[in-house]
Amino acid sequence: MKVGIPKALLYYYYYPFWKKLFEVLGIETIVSSSTSKEIMDKGIEFSVPEICVPIKVFTGHVAALIEKADYILVPRMVSILKDEYFCPKFMGLPDMIRYTVPGAAEKILSPSIRSESDSISDPKHYSEFVDVLGVSAKELRRALKEAEKEWQRFRMLSKQGHVLSDIYRFLEEKEELPEITKEEDPFQVTIGLLGYVYNIYDEFVSMNIIKKLKELGVRIITFEMLDEGEIFRSIRFMRKRLFWTFSNKLLGAGYFFYNNPSVDGLIHVTAFNCGPDSLIGKMLELDSGQYEKPFMTIRVDEHTGEGHLLTRVEAFVDMIRRKKIKMRGALNHENNFSIYGNNAGL
Amino acid sequence: MKITFPYMGTTLAYKKFLDLLGHETISPPKPNQRTFDLGVKYSPEFACFPLKVITGSYLEAVEQGAEVIVTSGGHGPCRAGFYGELHRKILHSMGYDVDVIVIDSIRRDFKTVMQNIRRIKGKNSWRKLLWAARLTYRLIKALDDFEMQIQTKAAYEVSKGDCWRTWDKIQGILENIWTDRELEAAQKRCQKIIDQIPIREVPEEEKIRIGIVGEIYVVMESSVNMQIEKVLGDFGCEVRRSHYLSQWLDDNVMPKFLGKSREEEILKKGEKYIQIQIGGHAKETMGHIVDYRDQGFDGVIHLMPFGCLPELVCQSIMPKAMEELNIPVLTIALDEQTGIANNLTRIEAFIDLIKNKKRKRISRAG
Ligand code: SF4
Ligand code: SF4
């Protein structure tokens, strides 16, 4: 028996968990290869045109695995925080895949995650495994515990400041982790990179923006490096938060970047047709004036051209760097920002 | 305190409620091109179409001096809550100092709802509030009841336009009631007017019944759905909608003691296609399609706003569902540019298909 894991959507956030889980259960897994033109085309073929790219990408990965695996992991992500939910497309993902990808209906393995924290190891989400995969409840509990441990280790690496692409190279290919750039150098450009993990780290979708920024000598901070408490403190001023967890994390990270003096500018990578991102972008844009930090939006879709995108990123970084040099690295604007201030104009 | 509310469907009921409590209300104009343009201009680009129309609608209301916006949290984890927050921010950034009161389902968040209800109650006694609520509820029931009659009769009216003209007249009459007595008298009058509309006799087997399902805003608000009900009536189709205000109230506001609600039944029917509630009305949409099929409807029109997250899930599932359920479904996506001109041919073809299907069935049976 083989379980296929699509390399898309929350793969980037939870893969070490899934991997360990199946390993301990003694079940073979197969991960789809990185997004390619073929996978993208398959995704386009099986999804409605108006749906966002990440869902098309996921659909393509499922289609790529369908012949190769007995089951395909399509988790139903409902919530990982009390009173917050996932974007509706995540909640309805197994339903959508079931009725769109030929042959998927009988192969979907779909744990239903309704958790109150990022940790998704509660056995009650996985009752299906006992019935479908024939593992015992006891085995399952043990495997989940180990998976959780593994995942916490992975999260720690993020929180130390590593980007996920480096972490995966370290975990999967045993490459060494690069050293984390310190912010001591006054001319060091630091960018808060906002975006869902499945947009930023899918090299096909984001045209490997991480690599590009690194080549430009930029220090990158992303939401998954921040502490959850920190993220939520930055949006405490809002009477109501978004209902979508990962969108909240991005919004929180956005305000954190605004308020954090070491961040020089923000880049928001977002998919065409993503409603939640559009709301986040609007909120941050409406407030950007107050923070005097450059904010750039990069829209990706199935046809974005690489050259164009990279020139824009380059120009953006250049602009920030020039500004820094002009100010001679004098970071005296620190006083203008109160780090956890509730000054967002509400 | 000048109060306004989002424009959706028969807004005279919301206005009546606030009027009965002695508030000064500002009724936004029925959404039109200007509303759309304003909304599109000031809303996030990929926000769903209803959010944009409501932005425009609020802007028009504040232009007229509205200071407070009362709105419902909508349904489930999609529209609820955050819309209010974003709208407030957009309006503030344009220099309008308005407050947004969001009334959520009382079953979900009792405390905040009570706080907000107290604000709307103002200086009125609780008794008066209750009375106003009851009268409004009865008014809404009456409106929905008449509207359904119109939706049926419009298919068979002898002179075109009779029914929908009558509907406007009825709304005009019901707008002017202030007491229970007046409501009852008005109801009798309205019923008489409806009964007098001349209609053609059509044999039962030739009647065509179409259900309209989808996201609540575009289903309920005719100005954003190309007046689809009227269009269908003109094609000789009886129409029902998946959403009526009175049902929404029954499902969301009324205390739950009458056992299984209609909503639960519909949700149950949708389960095969969408297992859990994913926000908006996606699961209901699927449930209503199954329900209309079970009731023997001839076809379904599925309305979805552009950018609607949950309805995109429905749209993805639709081809398979249609096949399995053996009922024709036409999905129409709506935004500020959707004119009837572009869709008329599609609708016409859809109705033809239904007619042919029916004829074949009849001749086979005969
Ligand atoms: S959050 Fe945006 S990009 Fe992600 S699935 Fe939802 S609509 Fe698509
Ligand atoms: S259900 Fe659709 S239209 Fe309604 S608020 Fe949600 S996204 Fe917008």
XYZ file of C-alpha atoms and ligand atoms in Angstrom:
728
model
C 0.000 0.000 0.000
C 1.273 3.409 -0.930
C 0.046 6.821 0.138
C 0.631 9.737 -2.195
C 1.387 13.151 -0.753
C 0.794 16.057 -3.142
C 3.596 18.590 -2.980
C 1.245 21.519 -2.794
C -0.734 23.713 -0.384
C 0.101 22.854 3.217
C 2.674 20.277 2.238
C 5.164 23.045 2.900
C 3.977 23.516 6.450
C 3.186 19.980 7.520
C 5.263 17.598 5.423
C 7.686 16.573 8.187
C 4.625 15.647 10.227
C 3.015 13.527 7.522
C 6.283 11.906 6.645
C 7.053 10.791 10.167
C 3.494 9.683 10.735
C 3.465 7.270 7.826
C 7.001 6.160 8.501
C 6.155 5.056 12.028
C 2.982 3.402 10.790
C 5.116 1.472 8.337
C 3.250 2.808 5.321
C 5.117 3.686 2.193
C 4.650 7.192 0.849
C 5.306 8.883 -2.433
C 5.587 12.630 -2.822
C 4.748 14.192 -6.154
C 7.610 15.935 -7.876
C 7.961 19.702 -7.698
C 5.448 21.743 -9.643
C 6.203 21.751 -13.338
C 4.520 22.920 -16.481
C 2.910 19.488 -16.906
C 1.520 19.463 -13.392
C 0.221 22.980 -13.852
C -1.479 22.032 -17.114
C -3.148 19.054 -15.502
C -4.368 21.297 -12.722
C -5.779 23.762 -15.195
C -7.512 20.974 -17.058
C -9.362 19.675 -14.026
C -10.309 22.894 -12.264
C -12.695 25.721 -12.973
C -10.916 28.653 -14.619
C -11.676 31.239 -11.922
C -10.194 29.307 -9.045
C -6.898 30.490 -7.549
C -3.593 29.049 -8.760
C -2.690 27.191 -5.548
C -5.825 25.061 -5.877
C -5.055 24.397 -9.529
C -1.550 23.388 -8.532
C -2.886 21.031 -5.885
C -5.316 19.506 -8.354
C -2.444 18.945 -10.758
C -0.390 17.196 -8.107
C -3.263 14.888 -7.242
C -3.683 14.031 -10.902
C 0.045 13.313 -11.147
C -0.164 10.868 -8.258
C -3.359 9.119 -9.145
C -1.779 6.241 -11.026
C 1.084 5.889 -8.620
C -0.576 5.538 -5.252
C -3.363 3.598 -3.593
C -4.410 6.530 -1.477
C -3.849 10.213 -1.778
C -3.630 12.457 1.208
C -6.134 15.300 0.827
C -6.598 16.610 4.343
C -9.720 18.543 5.177
C -8.302 21.511 7.019
C -11.119 23.044 9.013
C -9.437 24.912 11.801
C -6.278 25.148 13.826
C -7.479 27.832 16.175
C -10.642 28.335 18.144
C -13.291 30.279 16.225
C -11.107 30.584 13.188
C -11.271 28.619 10.009
C -9.406 27.876 6.861
C -10.200 29.486 3.561
C -13.375 27.727 2.303
C -11.414 26.085 -0.459
C -9.374 24.188 2.120
C -12.453 23.125 3.994
C -14.046 21.803 0.841
C -10.858 20.489 -0.741
C -11.618 16.754 -0.535
C -15.120 17.369 -1.919
C -13.732 19.352 -4.791
C -11.020 16.822 -5.620
C -13.451 13.927 -5.362
C -15.662 15.355 -8.065
C -13.042 16.853 -10.348
C -10.018 14.591 -10.694
C -10.918 11.365 -12.500
C -10.209 8.347 -10.363
C -9.742 10.332 -7.176
C -13.051 9.483 -5.527
C -11.963 6.076 -4.257
C -8.469 7.109 -3.322
C -8.906 10.110 -1.114
C -7.503 9.793 2.359
C -8.831 12.712 4.233
C -8.142 13.325 7.895
C -10.361 16.056 9.146
C -8.373 18.595 11.128
C -10.308 20.596 13.688
C -7.719 21.612 16.175
C -7.284 24.501 18.534
C -3.625 24.993 17.761
C -1.168 24.538 14.912
C -0.460 21.120 16.255
C -2.542 18.599 14.368
C -1.701 15.418 16.214
C -4.928 14.681 18.026
C -5.918 11.099 17.160
C -9.553 12.078 16.810
C -8.790 13.734 13.465
C -7.472 10.481 12.112
C -10.179 7.964 12.889
C -10.351 7.290 9.166
C -6.847 5.825 9.277
C -8.004 3.037 11.535
C -10.804 2.051 9.171
C -9.148 2.637 5.844
C -5.500 1.896 6.456
C -6.155 -0.794 9.002
C -3.781 0.495 11.630
C -4.600 -0.007 15.269
C -5.641 2.888 17.465
C -2.608 2.315 19.609
C -0.178 2.388 16.713
C -1.826 5.516 15.466
C -1.451 7.272 18.786
C 2.205 6.427 18.990
C 2.866 7.502 15.425
C 1.099 10.787 15.947
C 3.157 11.498 19.020
C 6.367 10.942 17.125
C 5.143 12.964 14.186
C 4.330 15.816 16.505
C 7.819 15.736 17.965
C 9.339 15.770 14.523
C 7.160 18.640 13.485
C 8.039 20.705 16.543
C 11.678 20.255 15.670
C 10.938 21.508 12.191
C 9.038 24.507 13.531
C 11.993 25.366 15.761
C 14.202 25.639 12.708
C 11.748 28.103 11.209
C 11.672 30.120 14.359
C 15.444 30.320 14.343
C 15.037 32.281 11.147
C 15.575 29.755 8.377
C 13.455 29.861 5.264
C 11.563 26.653 4.549
C 13.444 25.915 1.355
C 16.715 25.738 3.331
C 15.096 23.658 6.022
C 13.855 21.120 3.491
C 17.245 20.924 1.847
C 18.672 20.266 5.278
C 16.117 17.640 6.227
C 15.745 15.875 2.909
C 19.083 16.297 1.214
C 21.263 16.609 4.275
C 22.657 19.907 3.107
C 23.953 22.217 5.749
C 21.787 25.006 7.023
C 23.145 28.389 5.995
C 24.115 30.794 8.698
C 21.446 33.267 9.661
C 22.341 36.797 8.649
C 22.575 39.067 11.643
C 21.172 42.518 11.378
C 24.334 44.206 12.666
C 25.404 45.541 9.316
C 23.680 48.909 8.989
C 23.381 48.502 5.243
C 21.837 45.074 5.414
C 18.461 45.144 3.684
C 15.757 43.196 5.487
C 12.502 42.357 3.774
C 9.351 41.060 5.330
C 8.155 38.535 2.797
C 4.419 38.033 3.118
C 2.649 35.169 1.481
C 1.221 31.721 2.010
C 3.819 28.982 2.223
C 2.392 27.364 -0.901
C 2.976 30.497 -2.939
C 6.357 31.541 -1.607
C 8.015 28.141 -1.525
C 6.592 26.647 -4.675
C 9.471 27.605 -6.915
C 7.383 27.324 -10.032
C 4.656 29.597 -8.720
C 6.863 32.213 -7.059
C 9.594 31.919 -9.650
C 11.882 31.210 -6.775
C 11.689 34.611 -5.218
C 13.604 33.354 -2.189
C 16.649 32.543 -4.250
C 16.410 35.879 -6.006
C 16.241 37.825 -2.763
C 19.158 35.884 -1.375
C 21.227 36.637 -4.432
C 20.502 40.271 -3.834
C 21.876 39.878 -0.319
C 18.556 40.428 1.374
C 17.734 39.142 4.812
C 14.298 37.537 4.612
C 11.722 37.299 7.360
C 8.532 35.332 6.816
C 5.492 34.754 8.991
C 6.404 31.214 9.943
C 9.579 32.481 11.602
C 7.612 34.586 14.041
C 6.239 33.419 17.300
C 2.455 32.914 17.234
C 1.998 35.183 20.208
C 3.939 37.906 18.485
C 1.798 37.625 15.381
C -1.447 37.938 17.240
C -0.242 40.759 19.419
C 0.275 42.815 16.286
C -3.366 42.569 15.283
C -4.824 42.861 18.726
C -6.075 46.327 17.867
C -8.663 44.909 15.506
C -12.092 44.342 16.928
C -12.562 41.350 14.739
C -9.914 39.272 13.145
C -10.250 37.620 9.794
C -11.920 34.288 9.945
C -9.193 32.597 7.992
C -6.282 31.411 10.072
C -3.426 31.684 7.652
C -4.682 34.996 6.398
C -4.655 36.194 9.991
C -1.111 35.039 10.379
C -0.132 37.021 7.321
C -1.985 40.103 8.436
C -0.395 39.838 11.865
C 3.003 39.354 10.320
C 2.354 42.361 8.088
C 1.718 44.640 11.039
C 4.642 43.104 12.845
C 6.882 44.034 9.912
C 5.419 47.524 9.841
C 6.188 47.958 13.503
C 9.579 46.337 13.557
C 12.372 48.837 12.859
C 14.727 46.256 11.432
C 12.364 45.514 8.556
C 12.979 47.859 5.649
C 10.167 46.923 3.322
C 7.399 44.439 2.619
C 6.786 42.220 -0.370
C 3.418 40.528 -0.597
C 3.311 37.540 -2.915
C -0.273 36.753 -3.750
C -2.215 34.641 -6.192
C -4.669 36.104 -8.658
C -8.238 35.625 -7.504
C -7.317 35.115 -3.884
C -10.061 36.892 -1.977
C -8.515 36.626 1.503
C -5.205 38.035 0.295
C -6.991 40.843 -1.403
C -8.502 41.884 1.925
C -5.153 41.647 3.711
C -3.493 43.653 0.998
C -6.151 46.339 1.264
C -5.838 46.596 5.045
C -2.066 46.883 4.884
C -2.225 49.293 1.994
C -4.690 51.551 3.802
C -2.302 51.693 6.739
C 0.972 51.831 4.843
C 1.035 55.618 4.884
C 1.410 55.696 8.629
C 4.420 53.464 8.662
C 6.425 54.908 5.811
C 7.593 51.545 4.647
C 7.639 50.533 1.014
C 5.136 47.830 0.234
C 5.089 45.876 -2.981
C 2.568 43.372 -4.227
C 3.559 40.597 -6.563
C 0.720 38.763 -8.223
C 1.339 35.301 -9.482
C -0.814 33.190 -11.718
C -0.361 30.303 -14.073
C 1.200 32.499 -16.760
C 3.325 35.027 -14.877
C 6.542 35.761 -16.710
C 9.701 35.335 -14.753
C 11.762 38.158 -16.189
C 9.281 40.835 -15.425
C 8.836 39.742 -11.855
C 12.483 39.551 -11.057
C 13.182 42.989 -12.441
C 10.556 44.427 -10.168
C 12.018 42.691 -7.130
C 15.443 43.928 -8.040
C 14.271 47.497 -8.458
C 12.466 47.354 -5.149
C 15.501 46.112 -3.250
C 17.715 48.649 -4.989
C 15.417 51.458 -3.988
C 15.540 50.387 -0.364
C 19.264 49.983 -0.404
C 19.810 53.422 -1.880
C 17.555 54.929 0.730
C 19.542 53.226 3.442
C 22.827 54.435 2.131
C 21.505 57.948 1.904
C 20.490 57.770 5.516
C 23.999 56.457 6.193
C 22.538 53.565 8.048
C 21.263 55.934 10.659
C 18.358 54.016 12.036
C 17.098 56.889 14.077
C 13.543 56.471 12.916
C 13.164 53.844 15.572
C 11.423 56.253 17.879
C 8.766 56.864 15.320
C 7.414 53.432 15.769
C 6.009 51.891 18.836
C 6.548 48.248 18.348
C 3.297 46.874 19.596
C 1.516 50.158 19.307
C -2.180 50.327 18.640
C -1.706 53.163 16.256
C -3.270 51.673 13.189
C -5.870 54.353 12.988
C -8.932 52.453 14.131
C -28.307 58.905 14.957
C -29.063 58.251 11.311
C -29.093 54.558 10.595
C -28.612 52.703 7.363
C -28.407 49.050 6.368
C -27.113 47.076 3.402
C -29.450 46.819 0.479
C -30.636 43.283 -0.061
C -34.000 42.164 -1.347
C -37.074 43.706 0.184
C -35.364 46.259 2.358
C -38.607 47.863 3.363
C -38.765 45.401 6.240
C -35.484 46.509 7.819
C -36.503 50.090 7.408
C -39.848 49.390 8.972
C -38.254 47.820 12.021
C -35.966 50.772 12.631
C -38.775 53.219 11.897
C -41.043 51.504 14.397
C -38.396 52.115 17.039
C -38.329 55.765 16.132
C -34.910 55.809 14.509
C -34.111 58.071 11.655
C -33.303 55.732 8.809
C -31.635 56.300 5.514
C -32.522 53.819 2.873
C -29.671 53.451 0.400
C -30.719 53.587 -3.230
C -31.284 50.271 -4.918
C -27.851 49.209 -6.231
C -27.212 50.632 -9.676
C -24.254 51.284 -11.930
C -22.980 54.082 -9.718
C -23.118 51.825 -6.666
C -21.110 49.199 -8.521
C -18.566 51.718 -9.732
C -18.026 53.146 -6.271
C -17.846 49.693 -4.766
C -15.370 48.389 -7.286
C -13.213 51.459 -6.930
C -12.864 51.358 -3.160
C -12.901 47.630 -2.418
C -10.066 45.122 -2.601
C -9.673 43.954 -6.156
C -10.337 40.252 -5.638
C -12.947 40.615 -2.959
C -16.220 38.925 -3.768
C -18.808 40.895 -5.679
C -21.280 41.315 -2.774
C -18.578 42.911 -0.639
C -18.008 45.425 -3.409
C -21.665 46.238 -3.926
C -22.128 46.684 -0.197
C -19.136 49.037 -0.066
C -20.783 51.092 -2.786
C -24.120 50.960 -1.067
C -22.630 52.193 2.218
C -20.837 54.997 0.443
C -24.091 56.153 -1.063
C -25.761 56.002 2.311
C -23.067 57.995 4.092
C -23.210 60.559 1.348
C -26.797 61.001 2.396
C -25.748 61.463 5.987
C -25.905 58.001 7.530
C -23.915 57.737 10.758
C -24.492 54.161 11.787
C -24.617 51.043 9.669
C -26.518 48.043 10.947
C -25.679 44.819 9.234
C -25.968 41.134 9.819
C -22.879 39.027 10.251
C -24.080 36.956 7.386
C -23.620 33.300 7.516
C -20.873 31.135 8.844
C -17.181 31.649 8.666
C -17.138 33.573 5.447
C -18.696 36.997 5.373
C -19.265 37.261 9.081
C -17.487 39.803 11.117
C -14.602 40.822 9.049
C -16.639 42.565 6.394
C -17.753 45.039 9.009
C -14.155 45.652 10.003
C -12.958 46.235 6.479
C -15.900 48.436 5.569
C -15.292 50.538 8.625
C -11.680 50.950 7.630
C -12.468 51.829 4.046
C -15.044 54.404 5.123
C -12.718 55.887 7.720
C -9.909 56.181 5.217
C -12.257 58.264 3.100
C -13.011 60.514 5.998
C -16.446 59.184 6.945
C -16.827 58.663 10.644
C -19.395 55.914 10.739
C -20.016 53.102 13.099
C -20.795 49.592 11.936
C -23.024 47.452 14.128
C -22.857 43.797 13.220
C -25.726 41.654 14.407
C -24.589 38.073 14.401
C -26.672 35.035 14.932
C -27.762 35.122 18.537
C -26.974 31.456 18.873
C -23.366 32.097 18.093
C -22.309 35.075 20.105
C -24.887 35.959 22.686
C -23.053 38.714 24.512
C -22.081 40.924 21.608
C -25.457 40.435 20.014
C -27.178 41.567 23.174
C -24.942 44.613 23.387
C -25.781 45.550 19.851
C -29.459 44.892 20.317
C -29.392 47.243 23.276
C -27.940 49.932 21.075
C -30.669 49.513 18.537
C -33.303 49.382 21.224
C -32.195 52.826 22.333
C -34.626 54.405 24.751
C -37.486 52.144 23.804
C -38.858 49.700 26.331
C -38.136 46.018 25.873
C -41.821 45.524 25.334
C -41.839 47.939 22.488
C -38.769 46.319 20.974
C -40.445 42.958 21.115
C -43.599 44.332 19.591
C -41.670 45.966 16.772
C -39.763 42.781 16.147
C -42.932 40.734 16.028
C -44.705 43.105 13.711
C -41.698 43.237 11.408
C -41.496 39.490 11.401
C -45.139 39.203 10.433
C -44.584 41.789 7.751
C -41.681 39.819 6.348
C -43.735 36.644 6.353
C -46.494 38.433 4.473
C -44.053 39.856 1.960
C -42.492 36.486 1.275
C -45.875 34.874 0.933
C -47.010 37.407 -1.654
C -43.742 37.277 -3.475
C -44.030 33.521 -3.901
C -47.486 33.915 -5.346
C -46.089 36.433 -7.787
C -43.207 34.127 -8.647
C -45.731 31.488 -9.602
C -48.264 33.650 -11.386
C -45.741 35.615 -13.419
C -45.238 32.519 -15.544
C -48.826 32.637 -16.725
C -49.810 36.295 -16.759
C -51.912 37.338 -19.707
C -50.472 40.773 -20.144
C -46.762 40.968 -19.734
C -45.477 42.833 -16.699
C -48.707 42.609 -14.737
C -47.331 40.522 -11.928
C -44.162 42.431 -11.189
C -46.054 45.712 -11.374
C -48.440 44.276 -8.836
C -45.497 43.291 -6.652
C -44.289 46.892 -6.589
C -47.769 47.994 -5.660
C -47.963 45.457 -2.860
C -44.667 46.629 -1.437
C -45.985 50.163 -1.549
C -49.050 49.154 0.426
C -47.152 47.143 3.008
C -44.643 49.917 3.460
C -47.330 51.995 5.079
C -48.478 49.764 7.883
C -47.751 50.833 11.437
C -49.876 48.471 13.515
C -50.942 44.851 13.524
C -54.414 45.887 12.499
C -53.187 47.834 9.548
C -51.035 44.911 8.527
C -54.005 42.560 8.499
C -56.123 44.946 6.470
C -53.280 45.490 4.034
C -52.782 41.780 3.631
C -56.406 41.306 2.649
C -56.158 44.095 0.154
C -53.020 42.749 -1.377
C -54.418 39.262 -1.677
C -57.364 40.641 -3.579
C -55.122 42.473 -5.996
C -53.140 39.338 -6.682
C -56.250 37.264 -7.195
C -57.387 39.692 -9.824
C -54.364 39.275 -12.078
C -55.642 37.443 -15.146
C -53.687 34.323 -16.034
C -53.626 31.701 -18.732
C -54.550 28.151 -17.933
C -51.600 25.861 -18.547
C -51.863 22.090 -18.191
C -49.892 20.727 -15.293
C -47.509 18.675 -17.399
C -46.424 21.732 -19.348
C -45.538 23.819 -16.329
C -41.877 24.528 -15.802
C -40.487 25.077 -12.339
C -37.043 26.500 -11.780
C -35.221 26.810 -8.492
C -32.665 29.524 -7.956
C -29.806 28.620 -5.648
C -26.486 30.106 -4.672
C -24.955 32.754 -2.525
C -27.567 34.639 -0.536
C -26.812 38.162 -1.717
C -26.965 37.518 -5.419
C -29.963 35.247 -5.015
C -31.952 37.802 -3.049
C -30.974 41.085 -4.672
C -32.492 41.485 -8.106
C -30.364 44.449 -9.092
C -27.232 42.308 -9.075
C -28.730 39.219 -10.686
C -30.125 40.703 -13.875
C -33.595 40.403 -12.398
C -33.363 36.735 -13.085
C -36.775 35.937 -11.615
C -38.465 38.328 -13.943
C -36.529 36.989 -16.896
C -37.565 33.446 -16.058
C -41.163 34.500 -15.554
C -41.164 36.029 -19.006
C -40.007 32.697 -20.362
C -43.027 31.122 -18.703
C -41.224 29.544 -15.764
C -42.399 29.398 -12.190
C -39.609 30.369 -9.842
C -38.578 29.653 -6.291
C -35.484 30.880 -4.494
C -33.292 29.083 -2.018
C -33.354 32.127 0.229
C -36.213 34.124 1.622
C -35.773 36.601 4.406
C -38.389 34.941 6.610
C -36.629 31.616 6.325
C -33.326 33.214 7.152
C -34.888 34.654 10.288
C -36.417 31.314 11.205
C -33.084 29.609 10.816
C -30.852 32.182 12.435
C -32.715 34.382 14.831
C -35.729 32.513 16.114
C -35.196 30.314 19.142
C -34.733 26.728 18.183
C -37.513 24.761 19.791
C -39.405 23.516 16.820
C -37.207 20.516 16.359
C -35.336 20.020 13.149
C -35.283 23.165 11.114
C -35.662 23.325 7.392
C -32.099 24.467 7.177
C -30.845 21.288 8.799
C -32.814 19.217 6.379
C -31.307 21.051 3.445
C -27.820 20.701 4.882
C -28.359 16.997 5.268
C -29.264 16.783 1.611
C -26.105 18.612 0.611
C -23.832 16.348 2.579
C -23.109 13.940 -0.216
C -21.465 16.729 -2.188
C -19.941 18.909 0.475
C -19.476 17.091 3.728
C -19.214 19.976 6.120
C -20.180 23.619 6.170
C -17.372 25.441 4.472
C -18.668 28.971 4.803
C -21.150 31.041 2.867
C -23.957 28.903 1.542
C -22.029 26.310 -0.400
C -23.417 23.284 1.366
C -26.934 24.702 1.233
C -26.506 25.322 -2.470
C -25.875 21.636 -3.037
C -28.629 20.713 -0.590
C -31.151 22.915 -2.340
C -30.343 21.382 -5.686
C -31.030 17.934 -4.276
C -34.157 19.281 -2.616
C -35.503 20.871 -5.802
C -34.822 17.653 -7.645
C -36.744 15.753 -4.966
C -39.631 18.182 -5.265
C -39.787 17.583 -8.983
C -38.452 20.901 -10.225
C -37.369 20.942 -13.845
C -34.113 22.819 -13.507
C -31.906 24.916 -11.303
C -30.117 28.169 -11.863
C -27.029 28.487 -9.727
C -25.981 32.069 -9.092
C -22.531 32.782 -7.802
C -20.753 36.067 -7.319
C -17.357 36.457 -8.900
C -14.704 35.910 -6.270
C -16.976 33.899 -4.006
C -14.773 31.340 -2.268
C -17.326 28.761 -1.178
C -19.427 28.880 -4.342
C -16.330 28.128 -6.384
C -16.276 24.805 -4.617
C -19.885 24.234 -5.734
C -19.067 25.241 -9.254
C -16.233 22.728 -9.322
C -18.520 19.951 -8.175
C -21.451 20.907 -10.377
C -20.783 18.960 -13.586
C -20.604 15.662 -11.707
C -23.496 16.518 -9.420
C -25.716 17.433 -12.341
C -25.000 14.133 -13.977
C -25.645 12.137 -10.821
C -28.797 13.983 -9.894
C -30.090 14.113 -13.415
C -31.286 17.686 -13.179
C -30.083 20.493 -15.440
C -28.163 23.214 -13.629
C -26.993 26.466 -15.168
C -24.245 28.293 -13.272
C -24.078 32.024 -13.813
C -21.232 34.052 -12.339
C -22.120 37.631 -11.555
C -20.155 40.824 -11.278
C -20.544 44.471 -12.129
C -20.148 43.765 -15.812
C -22.603 40.917 -16.095
C -25.428 42.217 -18.172
C -28.494 40.305 -19.148
C -27.516 40.721 -22.784
C -24.579 38.347 -22.395
C -26.563 35.762 -20.563
C -29.932 35.828 -22.239
C -28.942 33.350 -24.910
C -27.568 30.966 -22.316
C -30.730 31.171 -20.274
C -32.879 30.740 -23.335
C -30.940 27.683 -24.433
C -31.225 26.289 -20.946
C -34.995 26.672 -20.916
C -35.242 25.107 -24.366
C -33.264 22.159 -23.139
C -35.623 21.739 -20.218
C -38.667 22.009 -22.459
C -37.317 19.390 -24.832
C -36.469 17.061 -22.037
C -39.965 17.449 -20.710
C -41.633 16.930 -24.044
C -39.673 13.755 -24.601
C -40.688 12.454 -21.237
C -44.332 13.253 -21.875
C -44.409 11.648 -25.306
C -42.676 8.599 -23.930
C -45.197 8.356 -21.140
C -48.054 8.823 -23.599
S -6.315 31.593 0.733
Fe -6.305 32.409 -1.334
S -4.713 31.316 -2.396
Fe -5.213 30.152 -0.549
S -6.757 28.694 -1.214
Fe -7.848 30.456 -0.426
S -8.221 31.726 -2.211
Fe -6.650 30.251 -2.789
S -20.212 33.548 0.594
Fe -19.154 34.329 -1.174
S -20.145 36.210 -1.664
Fe -20.765 35.661 0.382
S -19.301 36.704 1.677
Fe -18.471 34.701 1.316
S -17.145 34.968 -0.456
Fe -18.456 36.733 -0.352
